[in-house]
XYZ file of C-alpha atoms in Angstrom:
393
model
C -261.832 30.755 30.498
C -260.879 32.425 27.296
C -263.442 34.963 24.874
C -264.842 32.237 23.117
C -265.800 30.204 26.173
C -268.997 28.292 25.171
C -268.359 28.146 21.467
C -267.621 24.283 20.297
C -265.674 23.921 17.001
C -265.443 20.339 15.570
C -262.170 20.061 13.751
C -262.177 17.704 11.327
C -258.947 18.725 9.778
C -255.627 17.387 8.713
C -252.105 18.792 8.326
C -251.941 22.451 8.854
C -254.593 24.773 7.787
C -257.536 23.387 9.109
C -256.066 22.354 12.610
C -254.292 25.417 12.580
C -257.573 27.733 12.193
C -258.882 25.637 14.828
C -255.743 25.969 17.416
C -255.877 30.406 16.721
C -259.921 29.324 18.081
C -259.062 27.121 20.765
C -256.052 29.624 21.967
C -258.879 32.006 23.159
C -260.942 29.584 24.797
C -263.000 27.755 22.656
C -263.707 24.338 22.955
C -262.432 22.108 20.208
C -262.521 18.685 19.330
C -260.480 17.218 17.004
C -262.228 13.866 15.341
C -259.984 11.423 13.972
C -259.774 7.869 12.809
C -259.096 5.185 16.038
C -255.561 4.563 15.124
C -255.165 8.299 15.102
C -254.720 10.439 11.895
C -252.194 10.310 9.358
C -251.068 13.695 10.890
C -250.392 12.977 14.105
C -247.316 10.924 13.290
C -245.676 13.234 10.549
C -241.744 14.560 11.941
C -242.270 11.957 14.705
C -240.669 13.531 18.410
C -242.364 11.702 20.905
C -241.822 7.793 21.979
C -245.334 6.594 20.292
C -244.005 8.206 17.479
C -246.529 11.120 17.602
C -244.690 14.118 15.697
C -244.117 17.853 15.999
C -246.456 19.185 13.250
C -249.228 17.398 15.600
C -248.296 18.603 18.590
C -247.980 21.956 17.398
C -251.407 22.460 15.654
C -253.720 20.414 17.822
C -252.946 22.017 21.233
C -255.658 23.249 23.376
C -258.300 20.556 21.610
C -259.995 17.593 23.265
C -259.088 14.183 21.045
C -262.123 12.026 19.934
C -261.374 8.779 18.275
C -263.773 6.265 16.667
C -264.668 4.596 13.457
C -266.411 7.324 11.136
C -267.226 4.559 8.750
C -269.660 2.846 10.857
C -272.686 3.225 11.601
C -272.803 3.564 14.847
C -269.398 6.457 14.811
C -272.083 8.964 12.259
C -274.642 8.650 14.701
C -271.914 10.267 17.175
C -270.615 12.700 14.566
C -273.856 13.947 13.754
C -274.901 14.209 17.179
C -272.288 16.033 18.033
C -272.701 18.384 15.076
C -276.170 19.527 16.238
C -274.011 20.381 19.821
C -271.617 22.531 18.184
C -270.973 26.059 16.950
C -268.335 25.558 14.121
C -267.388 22.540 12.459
C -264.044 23.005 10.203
C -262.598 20.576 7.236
C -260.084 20.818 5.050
C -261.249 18.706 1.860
C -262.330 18.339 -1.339
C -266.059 19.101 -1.488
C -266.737 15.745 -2.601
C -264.605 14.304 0.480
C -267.160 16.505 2.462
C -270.526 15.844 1.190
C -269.633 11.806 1.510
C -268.710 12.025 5.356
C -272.294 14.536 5.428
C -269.566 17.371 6.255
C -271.540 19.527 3.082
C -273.316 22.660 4.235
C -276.405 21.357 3.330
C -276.231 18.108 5.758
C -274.531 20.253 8.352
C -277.703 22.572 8.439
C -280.272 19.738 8.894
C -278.589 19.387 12.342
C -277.644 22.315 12.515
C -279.522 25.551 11.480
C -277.364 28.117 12.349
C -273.662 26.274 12.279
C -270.838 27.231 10.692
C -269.312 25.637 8.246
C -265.401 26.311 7.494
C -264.544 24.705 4.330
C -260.932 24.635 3.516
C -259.990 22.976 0.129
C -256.892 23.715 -2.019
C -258.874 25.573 -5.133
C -262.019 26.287 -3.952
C -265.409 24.620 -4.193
C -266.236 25.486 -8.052
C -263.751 26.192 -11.434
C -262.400 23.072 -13.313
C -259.625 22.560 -10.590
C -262.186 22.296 -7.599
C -262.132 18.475 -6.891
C -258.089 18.243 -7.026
C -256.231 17.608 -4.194
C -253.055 20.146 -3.349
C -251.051 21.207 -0.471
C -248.843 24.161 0.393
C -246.341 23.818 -2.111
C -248.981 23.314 -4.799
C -250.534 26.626 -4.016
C -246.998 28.538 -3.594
C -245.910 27.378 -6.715
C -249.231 28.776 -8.325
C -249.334 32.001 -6.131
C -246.970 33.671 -8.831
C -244.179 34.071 -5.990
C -242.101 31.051 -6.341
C -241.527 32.302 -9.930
C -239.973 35.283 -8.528
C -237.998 33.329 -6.391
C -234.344 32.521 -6.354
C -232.742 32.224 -9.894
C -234.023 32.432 -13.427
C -232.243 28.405 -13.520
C -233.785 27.179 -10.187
C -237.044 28.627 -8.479
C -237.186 27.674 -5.180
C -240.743 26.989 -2.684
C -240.403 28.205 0.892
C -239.901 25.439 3.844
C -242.278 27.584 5.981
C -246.015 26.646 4.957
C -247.162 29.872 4.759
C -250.080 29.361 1.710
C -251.399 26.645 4.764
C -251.071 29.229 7.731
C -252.332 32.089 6.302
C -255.429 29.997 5.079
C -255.916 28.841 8.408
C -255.498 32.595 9.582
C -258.079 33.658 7.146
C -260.474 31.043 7.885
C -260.216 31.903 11.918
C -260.728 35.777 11.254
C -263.777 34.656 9.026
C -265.148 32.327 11.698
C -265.172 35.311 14.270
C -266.999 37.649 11.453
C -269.184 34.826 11.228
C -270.454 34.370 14.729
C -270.232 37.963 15.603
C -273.406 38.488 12.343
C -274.841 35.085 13.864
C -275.267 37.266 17.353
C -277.115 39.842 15.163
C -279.161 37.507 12.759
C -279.414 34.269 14.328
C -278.341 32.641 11.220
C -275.085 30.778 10.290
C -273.390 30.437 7.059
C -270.540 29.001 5.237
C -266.833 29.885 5.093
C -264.558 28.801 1.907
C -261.161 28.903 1.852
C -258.683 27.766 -0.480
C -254.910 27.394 -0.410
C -254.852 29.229 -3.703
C -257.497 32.291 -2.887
C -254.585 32.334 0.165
C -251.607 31.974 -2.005
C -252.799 34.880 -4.783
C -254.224 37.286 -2.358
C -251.003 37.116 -0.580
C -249.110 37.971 -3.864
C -251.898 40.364 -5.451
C -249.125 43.442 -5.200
C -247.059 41.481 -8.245
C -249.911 40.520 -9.975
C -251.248 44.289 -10.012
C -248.272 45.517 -10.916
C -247.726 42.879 -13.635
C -251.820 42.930 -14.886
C -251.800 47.713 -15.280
C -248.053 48.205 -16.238
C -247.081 44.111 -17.673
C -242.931 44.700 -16.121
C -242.823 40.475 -16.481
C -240.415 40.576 -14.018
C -237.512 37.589 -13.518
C -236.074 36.477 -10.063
C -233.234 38.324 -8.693
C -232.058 36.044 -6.306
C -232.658 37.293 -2.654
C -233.075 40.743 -4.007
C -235.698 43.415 -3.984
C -237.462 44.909 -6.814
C -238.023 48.240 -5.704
C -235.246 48.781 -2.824
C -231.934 48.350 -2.093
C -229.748 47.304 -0.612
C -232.631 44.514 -0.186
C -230.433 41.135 0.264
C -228.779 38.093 2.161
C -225.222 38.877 2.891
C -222.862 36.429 4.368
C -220.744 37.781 7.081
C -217.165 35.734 8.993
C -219.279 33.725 10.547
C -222.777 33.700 9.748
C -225.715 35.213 7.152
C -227.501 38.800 7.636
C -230.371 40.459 5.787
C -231.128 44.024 5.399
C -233.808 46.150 3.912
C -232.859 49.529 3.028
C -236.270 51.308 1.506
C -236.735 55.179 1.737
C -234.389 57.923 1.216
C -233.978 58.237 4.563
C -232.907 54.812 4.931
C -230.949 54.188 1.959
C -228.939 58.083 3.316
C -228.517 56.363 6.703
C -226.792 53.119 4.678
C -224.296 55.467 2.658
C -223.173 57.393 5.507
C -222.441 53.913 7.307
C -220.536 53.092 4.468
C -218.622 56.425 4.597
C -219.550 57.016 0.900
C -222.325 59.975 0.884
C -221.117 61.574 -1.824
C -220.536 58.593 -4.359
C -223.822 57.121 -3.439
C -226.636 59.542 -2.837
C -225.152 61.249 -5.967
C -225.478 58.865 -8.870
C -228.417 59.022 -10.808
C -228.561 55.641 -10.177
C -229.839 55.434 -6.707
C -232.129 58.141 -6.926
C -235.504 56.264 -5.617
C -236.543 52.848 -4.538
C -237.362 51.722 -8.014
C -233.625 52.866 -9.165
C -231.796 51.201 -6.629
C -234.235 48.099 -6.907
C -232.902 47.922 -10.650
C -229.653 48.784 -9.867
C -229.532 46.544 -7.276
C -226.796 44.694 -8.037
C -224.191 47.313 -7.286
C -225.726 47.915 -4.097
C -225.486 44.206 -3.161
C -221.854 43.988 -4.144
C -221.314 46.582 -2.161
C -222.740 45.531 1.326
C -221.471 42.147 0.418
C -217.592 43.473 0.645
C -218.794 45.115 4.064
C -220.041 42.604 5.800
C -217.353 39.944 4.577
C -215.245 41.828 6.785
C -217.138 41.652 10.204
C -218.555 39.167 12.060
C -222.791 38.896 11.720
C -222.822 40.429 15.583
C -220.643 42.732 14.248
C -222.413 43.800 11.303
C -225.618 43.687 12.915
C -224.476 46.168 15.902
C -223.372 48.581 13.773
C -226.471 48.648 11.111
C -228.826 48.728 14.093
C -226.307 52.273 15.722
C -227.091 53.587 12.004
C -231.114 52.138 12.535
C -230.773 50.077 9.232
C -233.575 47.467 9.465
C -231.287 44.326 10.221
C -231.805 40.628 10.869
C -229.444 37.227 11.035
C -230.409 34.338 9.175
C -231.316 31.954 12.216
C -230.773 28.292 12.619
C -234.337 26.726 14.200
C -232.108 26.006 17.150
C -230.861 29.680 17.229
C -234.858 30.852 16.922
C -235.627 28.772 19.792
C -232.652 30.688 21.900
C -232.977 33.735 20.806
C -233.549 36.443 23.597
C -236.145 38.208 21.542
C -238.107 35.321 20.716
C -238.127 34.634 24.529
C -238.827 37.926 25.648
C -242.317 37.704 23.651
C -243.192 34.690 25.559
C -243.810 33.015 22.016
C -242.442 29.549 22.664
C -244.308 27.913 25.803
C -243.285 24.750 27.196
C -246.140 21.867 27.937
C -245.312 18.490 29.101
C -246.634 15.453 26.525
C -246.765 11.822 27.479
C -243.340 10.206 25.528
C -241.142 13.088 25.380
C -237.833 13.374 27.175
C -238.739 17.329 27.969
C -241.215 19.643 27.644
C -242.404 20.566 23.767
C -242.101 24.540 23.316
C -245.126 25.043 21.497
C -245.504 28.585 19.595
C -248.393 30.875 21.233
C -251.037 32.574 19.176
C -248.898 35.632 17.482
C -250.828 38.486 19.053
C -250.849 39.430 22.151
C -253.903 40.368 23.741
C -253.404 42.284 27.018
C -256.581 41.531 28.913
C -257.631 38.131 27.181
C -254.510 36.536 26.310
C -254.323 32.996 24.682
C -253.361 30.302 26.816
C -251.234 26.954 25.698
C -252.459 23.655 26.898
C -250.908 20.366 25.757
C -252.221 18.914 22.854
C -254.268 15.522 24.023
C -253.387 12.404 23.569
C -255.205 9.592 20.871
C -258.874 9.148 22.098
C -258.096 11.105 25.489
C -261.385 12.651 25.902
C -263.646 10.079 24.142
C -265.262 8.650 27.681
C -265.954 12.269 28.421
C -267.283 13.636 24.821
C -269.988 10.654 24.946
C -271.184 10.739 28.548
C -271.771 14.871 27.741
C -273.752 12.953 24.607
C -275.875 11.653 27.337
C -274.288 7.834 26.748
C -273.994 5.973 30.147
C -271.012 3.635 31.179
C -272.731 0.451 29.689
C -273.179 2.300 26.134
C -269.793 3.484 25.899
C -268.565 -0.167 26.879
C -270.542 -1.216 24.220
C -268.921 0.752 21.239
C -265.737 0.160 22.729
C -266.239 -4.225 22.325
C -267.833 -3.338 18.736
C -265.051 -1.311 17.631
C -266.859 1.787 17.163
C -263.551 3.630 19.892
């Protein structure tokens, strides 16, 4: 049993950020059930791995939960949902608030249950402004955050392939959940929670858009390079890609006298600060490219880390999922899932707690819990049969 043994979450999310802030929840012991359509959600079969065709982004945000499966369209499936809703603690969705309001997901409905729930309500711009009933995902709020701009090249921006506008919604929405129910203990009262992938996306940029709304720099992409460091930058070595991040005097001394070039470096006008060397960062680059070309990326990254130069390879997934350091933290855990040929390494909740850890469970399986969910609903073998022949499960 986790913390948050005795709290139950209702996730009625898709994708990433709202099963995600429900997974960080269920890590620590709550109980969550995921509601989804009977033929399971889109999202479960998205990057399919497993034999049913059931695929990783599914398996990775939905382990821990219980799986509930029936027709929310009928009749008879809303008379479960909202009997379940006056049961639970939290109920999370990540939709339009339209989309929420016609399943009775809206605050307002929820509270009629439910006086003191808590409603998470993730959307991708927010419940009011003249954007508020479009639909978006990830890349639509990274591309508005302000950062893709100031990535890659002036010709070709490019989005990250790591979802981070969805997971650091979902992160958001999980730390407000536990703000939430810690004031419930003191008032008694619930509330809601709105998140948005772009409140996520702009907070997560705000030092740009500071900088660019007191002292207007309109800055351009530099590639891989940093603004205010250097050198800040991919590098490829003989075999292989390495970044470094060279902020600081300190630092940036430490580089030169790896390079065996005090004097011509720590000299120059040029290289005087942070902000110098991030405009003169070119230079810099060139020369730490020429270095590395001639060493292999163990090589290089041996002898940056003898100077302590912050130092990292550019990893392959496959190389993440080998590397030592990676398995040292005990952040991939392996779970066995009906139709896969091995066990699914599923990544832990990020921090570590030392007396309450998280825990990893497998992720369940379409409907797996249904039988279970009802008869705690107080339905009998005879009613559940009954749904089951009208195709309410």
């Amino acid at each position: 049993m986790g913390p948050l043994a005795g709290i139950r979450v209702l996730d009625f999310g898709r994708y990433v950020a709202g099963p995600y802030c429900a997974a960080l929840l269920a890590d620590f012991g709550a109980e969550v059930i995921r509601i989804e359509k009977k033929e399971g959600n889109e999202d479960r079969y998205i990057t399919p791995v497993t034999a049913d065709g059931e695929g990783s982004i599914f398996l990775q945000m939905n382990r821990n939960k219980q799986s509930l499966a029936l027709d929310v369209g009928s009749e008879s499936g809303r008379a479960i949902i909202r009997q379940l809703i006056a049961t639970a603690d939290v109920v999370v969705a990540n939709m339009s608030a339209k989309a929420a309001a016609k399943l009775g997901l809206d605050y307002a409905s929820l509270t009629e249950l439910k006086p003191d729930i808590i409603a998470v309500g993730i959307s991708a711009f927010g419940s009011t402004g003249p954007w508020a009933e479009r639909l978006g995902f990830d890349s639509i709020g990274q591309v508005m955050s302000g950062g893709v701009y100031l990535t890659g090249t002036e010709d070709q921006p490019y989005r990250s392939a790591t979802p981070w506008v969805d997971f650091g919604t979902a992160l958001h929405a999980a730390f407000a959940v536990m703000v939430a129910l810690y004031e419930r203990e003191r008032s008694g009262v619930g509330q809601e929670i709105s998140a948005s992938l772009l409140a996520t996306a702009v907070t997560f940029n705000g030092q740009p858009l500071l900088e660019q709304a007191l002292a207007a720099p309109d800055r351009r992409p530099l590639g891989n390079r940093a603004f205010n460091s250097g050198p800040t930058d991919l590098f490829r070595t003989k075999d292989g890609w390495i970044a470094t991040h060279v902020v600081s005097k300190p630092l940036f001394a430490r580089w030169a006298r790896l390079m065996g070039e005090e004097e011509q470096w720590l000299t120059d006008p040029r290289f005087s600060d942070d902000i110098s060397r991030g405009l003169n960062g070119e230079l810099l680059s060139q020369r730490m490219s020429e270095w590395c070309a001639e060493r292999s990326r163990d090589e290089a990254l041996d002898a940056l880390a003898a100077a302590n130069i912050p130092a990292g390879p550019v990893l392959s997934p496959q190389e993440v999922v080998d590397h030592p350091q990676v398995k040292a933290l005990d952040l991939l855990r392996p779970v066995t899932y009906p139709g896969l040929t091995k066990p699914a390494e599923l990544t832990a909740a990020p921090a570590l707690l030392s007396r309450t850890p998280s825990e990893t469970r497998a992720p369940p399986m379409l409907g797996e819990h249904t039988n279970f969910i009802l008869e705690s609903l107080g339905y009998d073998p005879e009613a559940i049969s009954r749904l089951r022949q009208d195709g309410v499960i």
